[in-house]
mmCIF file of C-alpha atoms in Angstrom:
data_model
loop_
_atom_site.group_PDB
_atom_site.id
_atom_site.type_symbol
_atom_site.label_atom_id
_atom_site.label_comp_id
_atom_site.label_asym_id
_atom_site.label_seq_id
_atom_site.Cartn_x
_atom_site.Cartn_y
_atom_site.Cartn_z
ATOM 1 C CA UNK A 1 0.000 0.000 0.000
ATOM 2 C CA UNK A 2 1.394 3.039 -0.980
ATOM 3 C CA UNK A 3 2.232 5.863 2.077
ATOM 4 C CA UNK A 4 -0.524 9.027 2.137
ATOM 5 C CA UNK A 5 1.814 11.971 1.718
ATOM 6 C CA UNK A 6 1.008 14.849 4.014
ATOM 7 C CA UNK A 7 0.175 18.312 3.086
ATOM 8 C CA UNK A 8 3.953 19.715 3.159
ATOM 9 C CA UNK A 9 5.175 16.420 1.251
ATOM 10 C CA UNK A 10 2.927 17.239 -1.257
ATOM 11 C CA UNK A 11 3.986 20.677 -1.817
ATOM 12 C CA UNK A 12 7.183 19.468 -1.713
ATOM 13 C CA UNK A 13 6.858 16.821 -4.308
ATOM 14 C CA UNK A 14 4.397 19.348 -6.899
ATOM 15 C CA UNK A 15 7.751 22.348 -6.205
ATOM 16 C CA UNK A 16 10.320 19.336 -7.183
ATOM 17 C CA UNK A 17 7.825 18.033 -10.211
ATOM 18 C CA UNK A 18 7.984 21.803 -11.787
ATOM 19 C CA UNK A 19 11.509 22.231 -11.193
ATOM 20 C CA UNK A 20 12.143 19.100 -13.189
ATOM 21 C CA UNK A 21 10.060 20.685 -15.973
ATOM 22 C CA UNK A 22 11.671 23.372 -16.224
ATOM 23 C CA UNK A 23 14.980 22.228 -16.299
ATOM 24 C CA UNK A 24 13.598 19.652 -19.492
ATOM 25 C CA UNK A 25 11.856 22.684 -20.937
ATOM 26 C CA UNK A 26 15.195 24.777 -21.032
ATOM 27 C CA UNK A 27 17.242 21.820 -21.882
ATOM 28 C CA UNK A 28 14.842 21.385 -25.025
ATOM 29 C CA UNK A 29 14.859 25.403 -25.618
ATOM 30 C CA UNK A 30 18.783 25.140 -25.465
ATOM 31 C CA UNK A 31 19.171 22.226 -27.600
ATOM 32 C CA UNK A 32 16.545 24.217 -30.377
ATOM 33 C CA UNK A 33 18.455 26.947 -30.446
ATOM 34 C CA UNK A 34 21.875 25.702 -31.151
ATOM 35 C CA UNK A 35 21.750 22.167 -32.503
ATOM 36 C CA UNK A 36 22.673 22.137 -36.397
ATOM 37 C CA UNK A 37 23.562 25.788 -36.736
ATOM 38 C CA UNK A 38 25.322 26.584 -39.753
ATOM 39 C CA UNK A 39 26.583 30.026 -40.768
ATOM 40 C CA UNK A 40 25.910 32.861 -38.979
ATOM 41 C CA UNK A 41 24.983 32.635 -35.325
ATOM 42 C CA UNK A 42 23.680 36.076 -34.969
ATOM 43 C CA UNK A 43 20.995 35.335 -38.121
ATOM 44 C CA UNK A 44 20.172 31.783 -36.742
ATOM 45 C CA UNK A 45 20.025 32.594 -33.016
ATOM 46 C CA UNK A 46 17.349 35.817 -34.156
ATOM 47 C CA UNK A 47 15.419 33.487 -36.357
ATOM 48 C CA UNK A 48 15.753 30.402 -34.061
ATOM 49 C CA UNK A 49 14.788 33.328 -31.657
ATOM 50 C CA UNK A 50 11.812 34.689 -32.900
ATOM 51 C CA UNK A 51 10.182 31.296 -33.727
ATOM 52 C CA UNK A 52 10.764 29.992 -29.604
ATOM 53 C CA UNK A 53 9.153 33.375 -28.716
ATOM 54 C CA UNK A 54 6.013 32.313 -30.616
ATOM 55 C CA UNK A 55 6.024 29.034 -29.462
ATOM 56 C CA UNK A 56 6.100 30.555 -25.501
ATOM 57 C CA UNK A 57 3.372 33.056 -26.012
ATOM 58 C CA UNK A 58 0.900 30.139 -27.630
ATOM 59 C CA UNK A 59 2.258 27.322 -24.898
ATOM 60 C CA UNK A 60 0.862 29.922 -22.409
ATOM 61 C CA UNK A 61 -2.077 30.759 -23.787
ATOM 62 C CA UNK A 62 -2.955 27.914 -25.232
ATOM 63 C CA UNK A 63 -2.795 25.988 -21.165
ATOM 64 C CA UNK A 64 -3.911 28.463 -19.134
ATOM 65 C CA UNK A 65 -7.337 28.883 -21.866
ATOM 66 C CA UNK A 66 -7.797 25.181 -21.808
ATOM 67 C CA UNK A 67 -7.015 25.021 -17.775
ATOM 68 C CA UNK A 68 -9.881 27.418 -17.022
ATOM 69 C CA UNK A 69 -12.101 26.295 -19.691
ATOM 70 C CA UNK A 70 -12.147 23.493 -18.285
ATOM 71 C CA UNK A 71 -12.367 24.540 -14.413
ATOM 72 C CA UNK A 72 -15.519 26.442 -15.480
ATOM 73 C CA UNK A 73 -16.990 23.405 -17.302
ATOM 74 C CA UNK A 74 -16.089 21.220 -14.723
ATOM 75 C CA UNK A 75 -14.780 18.309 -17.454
ATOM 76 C CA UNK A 76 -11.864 17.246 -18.083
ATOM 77 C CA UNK A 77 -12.218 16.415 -21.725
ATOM 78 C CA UNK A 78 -14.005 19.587 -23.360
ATOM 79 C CA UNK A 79 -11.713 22.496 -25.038
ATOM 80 C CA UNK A 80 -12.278 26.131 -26.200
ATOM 81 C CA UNK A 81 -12.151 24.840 -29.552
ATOM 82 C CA UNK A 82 -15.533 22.474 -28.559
ATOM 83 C CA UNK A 83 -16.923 25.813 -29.570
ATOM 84 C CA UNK A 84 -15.772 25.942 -32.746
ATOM 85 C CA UNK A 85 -13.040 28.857 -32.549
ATOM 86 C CA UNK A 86 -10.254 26.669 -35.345
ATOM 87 C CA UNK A 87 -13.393 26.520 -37.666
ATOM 88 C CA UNK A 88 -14.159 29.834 -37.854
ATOM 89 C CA UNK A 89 -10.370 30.630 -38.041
ATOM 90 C CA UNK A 90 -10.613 28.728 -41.322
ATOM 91 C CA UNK A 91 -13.776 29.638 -42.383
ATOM 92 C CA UNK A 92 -12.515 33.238 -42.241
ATOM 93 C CA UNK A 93 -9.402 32.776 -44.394
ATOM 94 C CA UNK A 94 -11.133 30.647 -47.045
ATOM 95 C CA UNK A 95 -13.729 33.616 -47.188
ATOM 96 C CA UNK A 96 -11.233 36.271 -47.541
ATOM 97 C CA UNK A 97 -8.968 33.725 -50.178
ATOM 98 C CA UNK A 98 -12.068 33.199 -51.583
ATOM 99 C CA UNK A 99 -13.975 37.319 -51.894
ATOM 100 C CA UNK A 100 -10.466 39.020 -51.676
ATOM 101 C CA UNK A 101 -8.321 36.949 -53.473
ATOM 102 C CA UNK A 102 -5.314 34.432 -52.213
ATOM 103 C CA UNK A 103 -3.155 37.552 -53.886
ATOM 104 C CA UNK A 104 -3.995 40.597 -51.656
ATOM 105 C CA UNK A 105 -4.730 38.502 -48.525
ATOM 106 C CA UNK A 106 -1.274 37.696 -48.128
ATOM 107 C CA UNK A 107 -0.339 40.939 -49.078
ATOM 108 C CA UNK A 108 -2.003 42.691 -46.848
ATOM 109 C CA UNK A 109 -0.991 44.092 -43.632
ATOM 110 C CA UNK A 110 -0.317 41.396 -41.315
ATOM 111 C CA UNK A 111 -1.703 43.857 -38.733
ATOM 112 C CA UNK A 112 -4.571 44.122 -40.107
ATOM 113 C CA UNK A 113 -4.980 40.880 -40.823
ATOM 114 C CA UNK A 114 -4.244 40.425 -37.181
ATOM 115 C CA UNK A 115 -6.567 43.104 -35.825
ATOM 116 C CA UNK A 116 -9.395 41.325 -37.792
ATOM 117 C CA UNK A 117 -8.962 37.845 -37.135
ATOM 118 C CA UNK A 118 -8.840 38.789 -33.480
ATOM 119 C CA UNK A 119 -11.549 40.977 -33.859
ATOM 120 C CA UNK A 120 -13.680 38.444 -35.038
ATOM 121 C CA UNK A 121 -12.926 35.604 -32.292
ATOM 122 C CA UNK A 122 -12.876 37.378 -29.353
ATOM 123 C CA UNK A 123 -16.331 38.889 -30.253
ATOM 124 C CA UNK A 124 -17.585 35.185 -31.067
ATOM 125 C CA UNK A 125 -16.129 33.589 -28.132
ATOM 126 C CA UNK A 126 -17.470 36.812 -25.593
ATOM 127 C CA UNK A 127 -21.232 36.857 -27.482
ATOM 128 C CA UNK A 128 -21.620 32.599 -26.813
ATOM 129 C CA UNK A 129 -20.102 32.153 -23.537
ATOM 130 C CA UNK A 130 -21.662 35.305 -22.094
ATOM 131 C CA UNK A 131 -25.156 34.799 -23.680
ATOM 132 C CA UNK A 132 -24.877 30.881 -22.881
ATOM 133 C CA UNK A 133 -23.014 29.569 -19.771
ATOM 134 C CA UNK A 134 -23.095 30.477 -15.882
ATOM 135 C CA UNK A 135 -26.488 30.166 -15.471
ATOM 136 C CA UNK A 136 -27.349 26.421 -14.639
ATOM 137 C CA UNK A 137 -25.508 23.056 -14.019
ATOM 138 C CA UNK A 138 -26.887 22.034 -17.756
ATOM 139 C CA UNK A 139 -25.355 24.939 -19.533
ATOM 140 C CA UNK A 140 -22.673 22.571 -20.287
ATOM 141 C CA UNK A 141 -24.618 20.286 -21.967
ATOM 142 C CA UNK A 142 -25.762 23.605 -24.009
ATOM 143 C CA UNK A 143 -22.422 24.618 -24.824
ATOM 144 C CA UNK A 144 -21.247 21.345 -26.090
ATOM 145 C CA UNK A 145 -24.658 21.076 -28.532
ATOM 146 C CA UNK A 146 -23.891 24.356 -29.366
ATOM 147 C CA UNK A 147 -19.942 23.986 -30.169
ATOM 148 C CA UNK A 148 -20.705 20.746 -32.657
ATOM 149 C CA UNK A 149 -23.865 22.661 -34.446
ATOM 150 C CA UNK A 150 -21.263 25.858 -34.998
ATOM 151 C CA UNK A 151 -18.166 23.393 -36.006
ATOM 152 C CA UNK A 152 -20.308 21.426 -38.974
ATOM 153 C CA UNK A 153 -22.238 24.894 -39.857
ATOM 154 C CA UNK A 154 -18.694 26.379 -40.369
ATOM 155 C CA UNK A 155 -17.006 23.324 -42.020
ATOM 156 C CA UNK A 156 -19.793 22.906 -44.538
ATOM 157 C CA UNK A 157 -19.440 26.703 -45.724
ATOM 158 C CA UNK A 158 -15.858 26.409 -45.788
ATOM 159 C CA UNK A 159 -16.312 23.484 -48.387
ATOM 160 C CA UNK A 160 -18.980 25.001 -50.076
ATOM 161 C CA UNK A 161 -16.765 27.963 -50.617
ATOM 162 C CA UNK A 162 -13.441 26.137 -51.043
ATOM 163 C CA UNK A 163 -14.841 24.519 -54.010
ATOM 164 C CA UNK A 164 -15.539 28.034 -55.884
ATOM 165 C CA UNK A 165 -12.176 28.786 -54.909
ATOM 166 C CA UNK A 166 -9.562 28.668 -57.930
ATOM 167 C CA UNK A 167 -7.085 25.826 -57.717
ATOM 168 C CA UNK A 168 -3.964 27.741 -57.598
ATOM 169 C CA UNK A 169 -5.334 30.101 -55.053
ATOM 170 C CA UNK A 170 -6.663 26.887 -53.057
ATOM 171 C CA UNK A 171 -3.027 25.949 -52.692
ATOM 172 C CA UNK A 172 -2.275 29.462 -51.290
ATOM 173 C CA UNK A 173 -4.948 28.879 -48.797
ATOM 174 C CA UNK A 174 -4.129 25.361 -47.512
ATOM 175 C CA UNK A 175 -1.016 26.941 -46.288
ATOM 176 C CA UNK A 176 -2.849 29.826 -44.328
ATOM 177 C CA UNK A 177 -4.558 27.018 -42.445
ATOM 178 C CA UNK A 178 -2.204 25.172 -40.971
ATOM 179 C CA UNK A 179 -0.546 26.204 -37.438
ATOM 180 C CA UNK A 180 2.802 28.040 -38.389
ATOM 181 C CA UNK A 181 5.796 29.069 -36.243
ATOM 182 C CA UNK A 182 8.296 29.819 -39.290
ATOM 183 C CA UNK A 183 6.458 33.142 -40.643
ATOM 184 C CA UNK A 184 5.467 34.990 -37.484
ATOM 185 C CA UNK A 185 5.634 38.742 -37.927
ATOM 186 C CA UNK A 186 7.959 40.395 -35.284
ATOM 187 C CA UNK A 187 5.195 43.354 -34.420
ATOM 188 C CA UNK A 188 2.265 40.512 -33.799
ATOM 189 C CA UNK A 189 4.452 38.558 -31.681
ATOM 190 C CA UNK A 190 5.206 41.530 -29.469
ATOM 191 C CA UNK A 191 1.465 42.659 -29.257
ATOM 192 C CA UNK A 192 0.242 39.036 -28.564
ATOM 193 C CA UNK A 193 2.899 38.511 -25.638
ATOM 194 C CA UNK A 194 1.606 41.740 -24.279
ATOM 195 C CA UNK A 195 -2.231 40.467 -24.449
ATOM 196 C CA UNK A 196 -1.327 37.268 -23.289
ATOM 197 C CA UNK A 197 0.793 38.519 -20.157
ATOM 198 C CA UNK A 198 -2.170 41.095 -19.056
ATOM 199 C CA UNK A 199 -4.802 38.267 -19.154
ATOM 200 C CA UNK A 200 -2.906 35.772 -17.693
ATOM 201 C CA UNK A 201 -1.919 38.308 -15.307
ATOM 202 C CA UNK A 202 -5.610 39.263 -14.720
ATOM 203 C CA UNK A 203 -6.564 35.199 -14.464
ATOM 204 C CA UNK A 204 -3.876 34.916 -11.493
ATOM 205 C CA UNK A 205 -5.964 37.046 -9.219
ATOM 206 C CA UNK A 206 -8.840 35.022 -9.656
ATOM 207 C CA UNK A 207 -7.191 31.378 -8.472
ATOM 208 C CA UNK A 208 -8.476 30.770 -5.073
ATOM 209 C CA UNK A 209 -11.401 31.783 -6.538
ATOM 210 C CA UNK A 210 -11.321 29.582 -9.272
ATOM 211 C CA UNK A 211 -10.387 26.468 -7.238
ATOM 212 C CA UNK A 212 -13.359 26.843 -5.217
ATOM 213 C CA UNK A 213 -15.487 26.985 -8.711
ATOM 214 C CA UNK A 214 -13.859 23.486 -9.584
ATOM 215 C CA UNK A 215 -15.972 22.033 -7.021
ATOM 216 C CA UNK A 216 -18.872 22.890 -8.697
ATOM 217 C CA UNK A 217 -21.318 25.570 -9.057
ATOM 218 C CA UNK A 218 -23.411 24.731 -6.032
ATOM 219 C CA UNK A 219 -20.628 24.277 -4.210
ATOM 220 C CA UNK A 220 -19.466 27.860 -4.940
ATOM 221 C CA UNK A 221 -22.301 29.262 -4.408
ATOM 222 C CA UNK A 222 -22.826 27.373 -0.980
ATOM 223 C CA UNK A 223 -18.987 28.721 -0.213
ATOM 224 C CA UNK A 224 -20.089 32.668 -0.796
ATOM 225 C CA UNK A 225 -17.980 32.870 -4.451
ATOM 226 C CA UNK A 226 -20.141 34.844 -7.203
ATOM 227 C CA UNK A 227 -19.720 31.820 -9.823
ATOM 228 C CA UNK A 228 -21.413 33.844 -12.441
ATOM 229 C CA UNK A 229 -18.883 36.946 -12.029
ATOM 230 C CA UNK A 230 -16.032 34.615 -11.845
ATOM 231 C CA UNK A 231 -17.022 32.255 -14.883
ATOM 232 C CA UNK A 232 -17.648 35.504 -17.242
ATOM 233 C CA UNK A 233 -14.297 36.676 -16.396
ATOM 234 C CA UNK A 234 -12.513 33.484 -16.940
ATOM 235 C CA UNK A 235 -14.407 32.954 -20.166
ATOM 236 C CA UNK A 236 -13.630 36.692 -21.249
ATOM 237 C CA UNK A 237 -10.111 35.294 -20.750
ATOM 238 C CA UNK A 238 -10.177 32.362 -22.739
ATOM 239 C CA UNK A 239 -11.699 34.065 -25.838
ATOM 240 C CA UNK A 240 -9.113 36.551 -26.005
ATOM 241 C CA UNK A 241 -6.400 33.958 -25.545
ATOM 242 C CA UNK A 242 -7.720 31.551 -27.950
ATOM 243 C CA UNK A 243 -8.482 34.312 -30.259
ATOM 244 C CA UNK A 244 -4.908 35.689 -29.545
ATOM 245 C CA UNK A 245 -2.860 32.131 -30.284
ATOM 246 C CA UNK A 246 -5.143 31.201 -33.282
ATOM 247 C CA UNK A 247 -4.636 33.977 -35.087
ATOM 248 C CA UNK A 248 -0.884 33.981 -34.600
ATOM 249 C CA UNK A 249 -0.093 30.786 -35.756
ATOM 250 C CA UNK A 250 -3.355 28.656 -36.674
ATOM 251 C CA UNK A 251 -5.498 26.512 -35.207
ATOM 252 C CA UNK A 252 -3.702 23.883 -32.971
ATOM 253 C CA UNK A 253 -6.576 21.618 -31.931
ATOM 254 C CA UNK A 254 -5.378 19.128 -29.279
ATOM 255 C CA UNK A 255 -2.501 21.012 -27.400
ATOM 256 C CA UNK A 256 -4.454 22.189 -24.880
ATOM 257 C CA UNK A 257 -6.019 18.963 -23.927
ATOM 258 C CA UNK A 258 -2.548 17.176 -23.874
ATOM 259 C CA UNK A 259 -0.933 18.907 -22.037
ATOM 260 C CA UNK A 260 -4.027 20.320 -19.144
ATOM 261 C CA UNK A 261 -4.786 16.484 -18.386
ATOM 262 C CA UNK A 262 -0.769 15.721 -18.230
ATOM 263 C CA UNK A 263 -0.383 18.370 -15.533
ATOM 264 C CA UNK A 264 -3.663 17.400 -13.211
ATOM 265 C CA UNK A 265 -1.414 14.055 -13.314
ATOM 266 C CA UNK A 266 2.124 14.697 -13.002
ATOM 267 C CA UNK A 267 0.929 17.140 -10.205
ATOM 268 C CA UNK A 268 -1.548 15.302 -8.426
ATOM 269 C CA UNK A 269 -3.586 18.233 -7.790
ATOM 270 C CA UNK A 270 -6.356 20.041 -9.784
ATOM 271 C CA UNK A 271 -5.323 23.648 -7.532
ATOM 272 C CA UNK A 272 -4.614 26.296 -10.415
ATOM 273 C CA UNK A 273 -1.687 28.058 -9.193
ATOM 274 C CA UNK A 274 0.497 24.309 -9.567
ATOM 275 C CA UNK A 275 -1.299 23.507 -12.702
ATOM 276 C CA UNK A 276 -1.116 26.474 -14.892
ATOM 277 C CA UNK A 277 2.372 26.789 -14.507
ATOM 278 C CA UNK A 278 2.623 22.932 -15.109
ATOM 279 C CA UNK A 279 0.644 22.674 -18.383
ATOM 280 C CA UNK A 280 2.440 26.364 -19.591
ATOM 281 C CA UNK A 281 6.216 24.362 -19.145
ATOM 282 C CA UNK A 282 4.756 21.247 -20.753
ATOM 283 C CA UNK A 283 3.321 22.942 -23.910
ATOM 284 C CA UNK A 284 6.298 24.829 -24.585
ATOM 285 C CA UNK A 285 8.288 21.254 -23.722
ATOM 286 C CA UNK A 286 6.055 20.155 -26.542
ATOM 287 C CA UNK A 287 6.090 22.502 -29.092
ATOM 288 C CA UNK A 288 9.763 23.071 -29.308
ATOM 289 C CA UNK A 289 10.494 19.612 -28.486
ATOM 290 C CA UNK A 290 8.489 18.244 -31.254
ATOM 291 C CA UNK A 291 9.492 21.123 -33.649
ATOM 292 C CA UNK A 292 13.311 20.139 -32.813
ATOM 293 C CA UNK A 293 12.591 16.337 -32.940
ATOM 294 C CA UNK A 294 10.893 16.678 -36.378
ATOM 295 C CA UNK A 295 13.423 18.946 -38.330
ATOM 296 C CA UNK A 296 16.609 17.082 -36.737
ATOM 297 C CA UNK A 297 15.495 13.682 -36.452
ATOM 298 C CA UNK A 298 13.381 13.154 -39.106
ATOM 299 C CA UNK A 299 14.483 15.705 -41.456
ATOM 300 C CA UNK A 300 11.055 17.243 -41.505
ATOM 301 C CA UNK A 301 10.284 20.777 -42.309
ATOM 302 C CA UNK A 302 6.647 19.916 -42.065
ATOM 303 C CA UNK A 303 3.974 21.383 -39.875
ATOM 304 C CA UNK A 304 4.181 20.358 -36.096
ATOM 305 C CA UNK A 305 0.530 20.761 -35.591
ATOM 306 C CA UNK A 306 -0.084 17.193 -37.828
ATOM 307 C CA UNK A 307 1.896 15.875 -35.163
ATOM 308 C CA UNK A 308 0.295 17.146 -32.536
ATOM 309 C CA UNK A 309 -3.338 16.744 -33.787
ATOM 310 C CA UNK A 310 -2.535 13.577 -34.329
ATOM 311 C CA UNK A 311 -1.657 12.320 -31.047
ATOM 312 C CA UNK A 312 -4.004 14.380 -29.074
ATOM 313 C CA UNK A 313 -6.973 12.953 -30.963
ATOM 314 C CA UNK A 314 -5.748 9.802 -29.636
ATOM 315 C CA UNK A 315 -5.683 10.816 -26.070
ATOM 316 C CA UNK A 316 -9.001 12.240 -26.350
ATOM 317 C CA UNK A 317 -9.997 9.032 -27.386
ATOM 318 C CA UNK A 318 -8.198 7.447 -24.481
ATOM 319 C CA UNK A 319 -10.149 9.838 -21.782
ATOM 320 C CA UNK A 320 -13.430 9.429 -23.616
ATOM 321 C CA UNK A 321 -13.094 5.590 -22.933
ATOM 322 C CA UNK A 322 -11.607 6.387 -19.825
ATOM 323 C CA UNK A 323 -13.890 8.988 -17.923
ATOM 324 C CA UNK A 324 -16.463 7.279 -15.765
ATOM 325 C CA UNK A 325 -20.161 7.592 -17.242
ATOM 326 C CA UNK A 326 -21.729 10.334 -15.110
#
């Protein structure tokens, strides 16, 4: 029988598990930086550089939205992206391929391009979550109707307009939709980091509060927390992040899932200020681990988000099968 760990041993053990994640995550940073540099440093280390920055600002935002989407649902297997955010990311690019041409729209400001995209999300995401969820115990059930009814609506008028799109412009598009870390303009990068520091920095406040909301609306309630003024916050923070990340890089489905359930484990504790921390080092582990794996290893200058797609639809397979029938 295995010892019960007291409260301090606990701590102890959580401190030690992040410390060993972050010295793997800076290994892996280190190693992505200066494995197979040829020619100049300076060039390699900025480009190197600027890609690792983009790959921190969507580890964090992509695990601290998915963390509190999560605490607010109270499941352990839904996702901002159950609400169709990725879709409408592509459903907005094959529009503007498809009205504007595949031409200007990658001509165009990538400000503005920015601006819009963002625009568009965050005004989405704030509209559903605040019109939908906080009410009732079955606004979950709501939500996740809602999310599949929004994904197939987008993703049949994204085929129905990606087949009036021309063929060589389709080509243009197919790279606009998949998540990117090579061609990340310096100014968004800045701008998102900035965004996705405030709101992270805003969501810290709220984690005693938040822990008590993982117990469960009632509970919350019972415990004198205003769950609806804490769930609209959260969920005002997870649209802007998700909006934020999407539109920097693409849509990268499964991350969040991955790495949110990986944490609750590794950790042994569902308390926000161990996990967000833990899911934030083990996205970035992921994303430049995976990124350095595939273009050293394997040779591959192909898009991590396949990859990590890929094996996140087969964990959410795995805690489908695996969460108990409520």
């Amino acid at each position: 029988m295995a010892a019960v760990l007291t409260a301090p041993q606990r701590a102890v053990r959580r401190r030690r598990t992040l410390v060993v994640l972050g010295v793997l995550t800076l290994a892996v940073v280190a190693a992505f930086l200066t494995v197979d540099v040829t020619g100049s440093w300076d060039y390699a280390l900025q480009q190197r550089g600027r890609r690792l920055a983009a790959m921190a600002v969507v580890a964090v935002a992509v695990a601290v939205s998915t963390v509190l989407f999560q605490t607010v649902t109270n499941n352990r297997i839904l996702t901002p992206e159950i609400m169709g955010f990725d879709r409408l990311f592509v459903l907005i690019q094959t529009v503007g391929v498809f009205s504007l041409g595949a031409a200007t729209v990658t001509t165009t400001d990538p400000r503005l391009r920015f601006a819009v995209e963002v625009v568009v999300l965050i005004g989405f995401g704030a509209l559903l979550y605040r019109s939908l969820f906080g009410r009732t115990e079955r606004d979950v059930y709501v939500l996740v109707l809602l999310g599949v009814v929004l994904g197939s609506t987008f993703t049949s008028l994204t085929l129905l307009v990606s087949r009036l799109i021309d063929p060589n412009e389709f080509l243009t598009l197919q790279d606009l939709l998949f998540a990117s870390f090579n061609s990340v303009d310096r100014q968004m990068l800045a701008l998102s980091a900035v965004l996705v520091a405030l709101v992270t920095a805003g969501v810290w406040r709220l984690l005693p509060r938040l822990d008590v909301v993982a117990l469960g609306r009632d509970t919350a309630v019972g415990l004198g927390v205003e769950h609806r003024r804490v769930v609209d916050r959260a969920l005002l923070a997870v649209a802007v992040l998700v909006a934020v990340a999407t539109a920097l890089v693409g849509p990268i489905t499964f991350l969040g899932l991955l790495v949110a359930n990986l944490a609750r484990q590794l950790l042994g504790t569902h308390r926000h200020a161990w996990v967000l921390p833990g899911a934030a080092l083990l996205a970035l582990l992921a994303l430049a681990g995976g990124q350095l794996v595939l273009e050293q290893v394997f040779g591959f200058n192909s898009s991590l988000s396949i990859v990590v797609n890929f094996v996140g639809g087969i964990v959410f397979i795995a805690l489908l099968v695996r969460e108990p029938r409520q």
